[in-house]
Short mmCIF file of C-alpha atoms and ligand atoms in Angstrom, two decimals:
data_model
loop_
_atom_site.label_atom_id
_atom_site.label_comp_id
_atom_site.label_asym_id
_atom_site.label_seq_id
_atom_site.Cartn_x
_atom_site.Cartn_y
_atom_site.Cartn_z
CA UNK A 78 126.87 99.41 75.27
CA UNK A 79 127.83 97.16 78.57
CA UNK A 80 125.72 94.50 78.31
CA UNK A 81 124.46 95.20 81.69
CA UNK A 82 123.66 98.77 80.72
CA UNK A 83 121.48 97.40 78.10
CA UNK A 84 120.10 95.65 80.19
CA UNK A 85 119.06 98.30 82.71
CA UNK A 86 118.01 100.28 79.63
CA UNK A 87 115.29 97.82 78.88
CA UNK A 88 114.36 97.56 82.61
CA UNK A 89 111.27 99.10 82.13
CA UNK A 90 110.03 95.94 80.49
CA UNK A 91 109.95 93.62 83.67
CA UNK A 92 108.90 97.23 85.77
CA UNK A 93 112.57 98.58 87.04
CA UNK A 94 113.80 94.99 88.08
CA UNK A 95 117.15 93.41 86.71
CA UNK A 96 117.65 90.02 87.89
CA UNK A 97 121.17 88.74 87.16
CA UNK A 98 121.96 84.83 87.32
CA UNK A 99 123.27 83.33 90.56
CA UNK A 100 126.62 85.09 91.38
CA UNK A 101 129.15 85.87 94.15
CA UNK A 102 128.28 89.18 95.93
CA UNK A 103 132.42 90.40 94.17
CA UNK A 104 131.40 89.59 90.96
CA UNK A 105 128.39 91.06 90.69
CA UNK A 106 129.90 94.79 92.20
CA UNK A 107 132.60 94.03 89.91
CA UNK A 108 130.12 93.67 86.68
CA UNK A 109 128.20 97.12 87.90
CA UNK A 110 131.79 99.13 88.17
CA UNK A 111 132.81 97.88 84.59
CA UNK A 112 129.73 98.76 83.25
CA UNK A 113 129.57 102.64 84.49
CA UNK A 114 126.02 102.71 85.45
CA UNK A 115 125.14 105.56 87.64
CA UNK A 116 124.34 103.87 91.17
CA UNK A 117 122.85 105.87 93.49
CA UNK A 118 122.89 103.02 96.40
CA UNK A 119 123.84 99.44 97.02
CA UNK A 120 122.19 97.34 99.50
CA UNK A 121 124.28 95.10 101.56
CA UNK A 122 122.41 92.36 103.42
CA UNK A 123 124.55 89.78 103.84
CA UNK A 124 124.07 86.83 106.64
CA UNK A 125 125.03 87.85 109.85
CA UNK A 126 127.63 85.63 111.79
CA UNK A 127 124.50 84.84 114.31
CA UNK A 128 121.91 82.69 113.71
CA UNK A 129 121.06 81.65 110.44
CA UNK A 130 123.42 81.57 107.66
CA UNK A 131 126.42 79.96 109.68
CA UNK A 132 128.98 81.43 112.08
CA UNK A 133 132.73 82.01 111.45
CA UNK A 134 135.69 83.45 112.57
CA UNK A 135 134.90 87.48 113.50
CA UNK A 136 137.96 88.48 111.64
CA UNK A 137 137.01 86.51 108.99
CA UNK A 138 133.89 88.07 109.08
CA UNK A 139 135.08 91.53 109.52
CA UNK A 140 137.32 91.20 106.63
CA UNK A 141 134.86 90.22 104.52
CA UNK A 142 132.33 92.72 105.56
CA UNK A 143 135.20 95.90 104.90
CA UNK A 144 135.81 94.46 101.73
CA UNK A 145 132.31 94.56 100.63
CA UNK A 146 132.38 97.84 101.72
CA UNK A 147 135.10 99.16 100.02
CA UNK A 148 133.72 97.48 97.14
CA UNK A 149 130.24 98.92 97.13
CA UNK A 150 131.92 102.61 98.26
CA UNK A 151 133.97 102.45 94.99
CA UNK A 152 130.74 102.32 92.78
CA UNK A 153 127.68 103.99 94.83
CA UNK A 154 127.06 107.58 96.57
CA UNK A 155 125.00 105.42 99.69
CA UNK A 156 125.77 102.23 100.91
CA UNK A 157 123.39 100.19 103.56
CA UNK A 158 124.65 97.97 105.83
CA UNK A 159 122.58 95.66 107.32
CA UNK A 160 123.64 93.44 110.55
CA UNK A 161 123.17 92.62 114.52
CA UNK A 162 124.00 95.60 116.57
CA UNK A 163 127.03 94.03 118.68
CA UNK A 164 128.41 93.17 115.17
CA UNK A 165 127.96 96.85 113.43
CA UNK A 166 129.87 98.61 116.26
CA UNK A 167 133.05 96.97 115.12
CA UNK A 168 132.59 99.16 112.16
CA UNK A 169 132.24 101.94 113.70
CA UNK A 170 135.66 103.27 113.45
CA UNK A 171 136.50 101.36 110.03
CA UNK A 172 134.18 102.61 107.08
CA UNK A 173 136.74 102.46 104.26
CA UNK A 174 137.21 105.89 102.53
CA UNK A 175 135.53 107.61 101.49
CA UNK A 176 132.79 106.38 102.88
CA UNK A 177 131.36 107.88 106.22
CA UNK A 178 128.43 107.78 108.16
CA UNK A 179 125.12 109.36 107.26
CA UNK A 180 123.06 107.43 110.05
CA UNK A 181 122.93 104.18 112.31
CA UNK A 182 119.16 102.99 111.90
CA UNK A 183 117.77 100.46 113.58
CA UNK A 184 114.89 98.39 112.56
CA UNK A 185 112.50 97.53 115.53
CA UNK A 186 110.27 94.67 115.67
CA UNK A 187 108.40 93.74 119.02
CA UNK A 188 106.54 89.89 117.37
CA UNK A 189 109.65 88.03 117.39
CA UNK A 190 108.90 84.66 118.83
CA UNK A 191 110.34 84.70 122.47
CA UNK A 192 113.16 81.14 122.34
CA UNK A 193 115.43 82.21 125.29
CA UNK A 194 114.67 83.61 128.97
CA UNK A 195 115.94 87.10 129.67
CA UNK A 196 116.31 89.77 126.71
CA UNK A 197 113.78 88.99 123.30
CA UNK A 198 115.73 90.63 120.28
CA UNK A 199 113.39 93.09 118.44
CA UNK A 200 115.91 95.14 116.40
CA UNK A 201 118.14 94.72 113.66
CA UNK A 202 120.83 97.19 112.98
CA UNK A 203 121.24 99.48 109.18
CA UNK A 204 124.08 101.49 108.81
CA UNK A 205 123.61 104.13 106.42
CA UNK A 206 126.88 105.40 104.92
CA UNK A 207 127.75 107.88 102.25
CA UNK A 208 130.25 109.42 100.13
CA UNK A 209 130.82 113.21 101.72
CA UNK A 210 127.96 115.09 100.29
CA UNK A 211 125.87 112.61 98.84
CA UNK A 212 122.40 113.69 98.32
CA UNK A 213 119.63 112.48 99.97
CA UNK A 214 115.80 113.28 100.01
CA UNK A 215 114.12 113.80 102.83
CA UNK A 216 111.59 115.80 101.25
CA UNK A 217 110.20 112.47 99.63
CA UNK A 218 108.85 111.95 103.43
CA UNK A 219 106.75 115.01 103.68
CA UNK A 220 102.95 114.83 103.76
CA UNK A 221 100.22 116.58 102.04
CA UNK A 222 99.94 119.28 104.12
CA UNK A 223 103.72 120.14 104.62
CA UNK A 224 104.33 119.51 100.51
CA UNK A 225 101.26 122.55 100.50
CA UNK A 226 103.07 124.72 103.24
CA UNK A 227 106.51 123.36 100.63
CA UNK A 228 104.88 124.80 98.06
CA UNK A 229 104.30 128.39 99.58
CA UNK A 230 107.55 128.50 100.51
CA UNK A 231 106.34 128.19 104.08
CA UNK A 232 108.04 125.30 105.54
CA UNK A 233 110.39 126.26 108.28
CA UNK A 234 112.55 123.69 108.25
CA UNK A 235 113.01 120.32 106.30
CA UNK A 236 111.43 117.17 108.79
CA UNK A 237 113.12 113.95 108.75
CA UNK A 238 112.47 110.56 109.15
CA UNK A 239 113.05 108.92 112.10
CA UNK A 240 115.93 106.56 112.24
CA UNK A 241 113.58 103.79 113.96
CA UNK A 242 112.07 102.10 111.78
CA UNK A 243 108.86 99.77 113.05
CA UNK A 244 108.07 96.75 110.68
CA UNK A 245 106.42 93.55 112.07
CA UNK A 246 109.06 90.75 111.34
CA UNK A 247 107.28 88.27 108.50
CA UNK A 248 107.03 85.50 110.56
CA UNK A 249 103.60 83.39 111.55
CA UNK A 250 100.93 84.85 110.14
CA UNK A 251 102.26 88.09 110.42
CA UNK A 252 102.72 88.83 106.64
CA UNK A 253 101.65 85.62 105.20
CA UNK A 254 100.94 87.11 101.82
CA UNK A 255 104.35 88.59 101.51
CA UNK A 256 106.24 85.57 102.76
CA UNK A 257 108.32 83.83 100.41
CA UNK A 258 110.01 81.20 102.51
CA UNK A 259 113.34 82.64 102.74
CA UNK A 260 114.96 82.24 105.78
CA UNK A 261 116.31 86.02 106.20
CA UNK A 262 113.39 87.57 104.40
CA UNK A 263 112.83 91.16 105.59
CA UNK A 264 109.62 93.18 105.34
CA UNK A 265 109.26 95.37 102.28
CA UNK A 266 108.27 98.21 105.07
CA UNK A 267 111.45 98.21 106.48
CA UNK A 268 113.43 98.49 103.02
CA UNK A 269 111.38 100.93 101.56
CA UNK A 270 112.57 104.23 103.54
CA UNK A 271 116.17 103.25 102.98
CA UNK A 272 115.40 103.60 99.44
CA UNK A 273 113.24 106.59 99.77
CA UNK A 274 115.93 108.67 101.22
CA UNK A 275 117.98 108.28 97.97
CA UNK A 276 116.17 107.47 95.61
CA UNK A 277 114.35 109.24 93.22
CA UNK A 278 112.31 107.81 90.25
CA UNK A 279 114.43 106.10 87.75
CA UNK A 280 117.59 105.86 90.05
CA UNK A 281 119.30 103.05 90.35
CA UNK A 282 120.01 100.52 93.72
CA UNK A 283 122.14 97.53 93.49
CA UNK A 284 121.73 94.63 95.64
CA UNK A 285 124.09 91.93 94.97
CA UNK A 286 122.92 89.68 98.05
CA UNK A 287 119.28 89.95 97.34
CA UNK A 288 117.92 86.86 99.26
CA UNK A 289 114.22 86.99 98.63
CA UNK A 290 114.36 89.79 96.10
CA UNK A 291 112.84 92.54 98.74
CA UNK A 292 114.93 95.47 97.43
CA UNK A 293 113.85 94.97 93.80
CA UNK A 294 109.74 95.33 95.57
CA UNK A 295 110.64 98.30 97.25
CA UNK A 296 112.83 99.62 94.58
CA UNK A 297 109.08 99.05 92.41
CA UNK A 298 107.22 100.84 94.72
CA UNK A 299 109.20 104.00 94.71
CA UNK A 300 109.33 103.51 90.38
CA UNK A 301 113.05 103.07 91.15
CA UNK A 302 115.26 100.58 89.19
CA UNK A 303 117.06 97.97 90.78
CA UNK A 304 119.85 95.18 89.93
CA UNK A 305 119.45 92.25 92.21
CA UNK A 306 121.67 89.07 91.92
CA UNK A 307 122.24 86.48 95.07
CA UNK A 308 124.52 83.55 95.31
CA UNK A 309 121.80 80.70 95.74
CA UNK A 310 120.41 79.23 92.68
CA UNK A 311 117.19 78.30 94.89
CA UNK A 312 116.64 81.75 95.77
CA UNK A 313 117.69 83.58 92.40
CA UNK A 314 114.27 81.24 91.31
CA UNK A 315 112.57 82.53 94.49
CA UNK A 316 112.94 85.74 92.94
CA UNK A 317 112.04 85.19 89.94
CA UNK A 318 108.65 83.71 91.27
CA UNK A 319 108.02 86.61 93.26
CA UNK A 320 108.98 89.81 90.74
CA UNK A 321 107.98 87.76 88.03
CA UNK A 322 111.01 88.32 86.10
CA UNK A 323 113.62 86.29 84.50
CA UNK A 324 117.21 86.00 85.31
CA UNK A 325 119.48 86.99 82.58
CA UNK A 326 122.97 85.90 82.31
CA UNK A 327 125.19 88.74 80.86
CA UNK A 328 126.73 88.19 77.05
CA UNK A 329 129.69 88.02 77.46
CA UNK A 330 129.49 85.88 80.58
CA UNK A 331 131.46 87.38 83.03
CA UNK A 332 133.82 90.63 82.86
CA UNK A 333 134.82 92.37 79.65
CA UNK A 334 138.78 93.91 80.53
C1 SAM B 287 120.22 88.08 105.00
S1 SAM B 287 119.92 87.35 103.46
C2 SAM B 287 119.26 88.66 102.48
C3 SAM B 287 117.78 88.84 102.71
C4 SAM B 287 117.13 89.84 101.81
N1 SAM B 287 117.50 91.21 102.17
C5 SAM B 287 115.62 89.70 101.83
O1 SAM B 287 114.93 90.59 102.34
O2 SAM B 287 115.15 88.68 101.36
C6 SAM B 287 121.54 87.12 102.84
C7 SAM B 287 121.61 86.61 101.42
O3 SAM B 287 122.95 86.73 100.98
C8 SAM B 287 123.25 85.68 100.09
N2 SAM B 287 124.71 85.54 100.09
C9 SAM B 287 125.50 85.18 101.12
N3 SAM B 287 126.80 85.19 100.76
C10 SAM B 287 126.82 85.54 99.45
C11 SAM B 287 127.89 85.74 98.50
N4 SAM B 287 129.17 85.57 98.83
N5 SAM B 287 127.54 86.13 97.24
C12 SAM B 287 126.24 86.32 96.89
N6 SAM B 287 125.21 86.14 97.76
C13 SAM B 287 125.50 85.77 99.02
C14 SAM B 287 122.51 84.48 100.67
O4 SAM B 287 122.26 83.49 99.68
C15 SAM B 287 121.24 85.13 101.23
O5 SAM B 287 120.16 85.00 100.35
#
């Protein structure tokens, strides 16, 4: 078996969380395709070109975002997206096949910290795309009484989610116990419906760019399984701090072909 596989087959040990050793966001896609695990979504979160994390050259930027993409697209049915709004709309028209797009979400926040005069930024932008097809579940969103009116076979039609999602951004004492110091950290609230819509228990989410680890809480949550891995050795350890789990460094090292 891949050793990754193995891995994810004794995830249930450290509760659905697979923590790989610092690695760049390429290699760690690259170790999931080899090892022909069954990915249902990856999670791409990767800085932004605006603010913190640096700023570059936008075709730089663009290049490396469509090649993350294509990456991601080769090995998942859903792929998320996360960036500023002026910077998604360049992708737009670009999705790399055969991905397409299942939803632009937007995550509103109204306590960000007012710096500038004018305009306050309160939303971040998710992209939700998809292979053609890919299944999603919004029934995981239904409450009580529509799962009863489900269950009679009386429920008209199938309610969604709405594709505004309202988390407070962790910042002051505005989430203090979830706060792990990361720079980018994003609330656990705002990850957890992404996962929800294609996830079901046991299903597996890859996020190779994990910062602070906030898929692999939300993947917990839902009883999901999750692969995280991030570049930064200070933040792989963040993880591990906050999931409580160790990160393993795959035997043999790096790819098997
Ligand atoms: C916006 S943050 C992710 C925040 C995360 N979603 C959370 O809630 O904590 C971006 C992360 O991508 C990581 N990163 C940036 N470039 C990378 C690369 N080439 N390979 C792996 N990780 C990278 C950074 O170290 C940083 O932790």
């Amino acid at each position: 078996m891949h050793p990754l596989a193995a891995a994810v087959a004794q995830s249930p040990d450290t509760d659905g969380v697979v923590l790989l050793a610092p690695a760049d966001v390429f290699e760690t896609l690259a170790v999931v395709a080899e090892s022909g695990l069954d990915v249902r979504c990856v999670m791409l979160d990767p800085w932004y070109n605006k603010g913190v994390g640096g700023v570059t050259d936008d075709e730089e930027y663009d290049r490396f975002v469509l090649d993350l993409l294509a990456a991601a697209g080769a090995i998942a049915d859903h792929v998320y997206l996360w960036g500023f709004p002026e910077i998604m709309a360049r992708f737009m028209t670009r999705f790399p096949a055969p991905l397409e797009l299942v939803a632009w979400l937007t995550w509103y926040y109204k306590n960000n910290p007012s710096v500038i005069r004018g305009w306050r930024s309160a939303q971040m932008t998710c992209l939700h795309l998809g292979r053609p097809g890919a299944r999603l579940y919004p029934e995981h969103f239904l409450n009580e009484a529509q799962l009863a009116l489900k269950a009679q076979g009386k429920l008209r039609y199938m309610p969604g989610p709405p594709s505004v999602i309202e988390a407070a951004l962790l910042v002051g004492f505005i989430g203090r116990a979830e706060q792990t110091g990361h720079p980018a950290q994003k609330p656990v609230n705002a990850i957890e419906p992404l996962l929800k819509m294609v996830l079901a228990p046991g299903e597996l989410v890859v996020d190779p760019m994990c910062g602070s680890g906030t898929t692999g809480a939300a993947a917990r949550a839902l009883g999901a399984t999750a692969i995280l891995a991030d570049g930064s050795a200070e933040y792989t350890a963040l993880v591990e701090n906050r999931l409580g789990v160790q990160a393993i460094t795959l035997d043999p090292p790096r790819l098997l072909g």
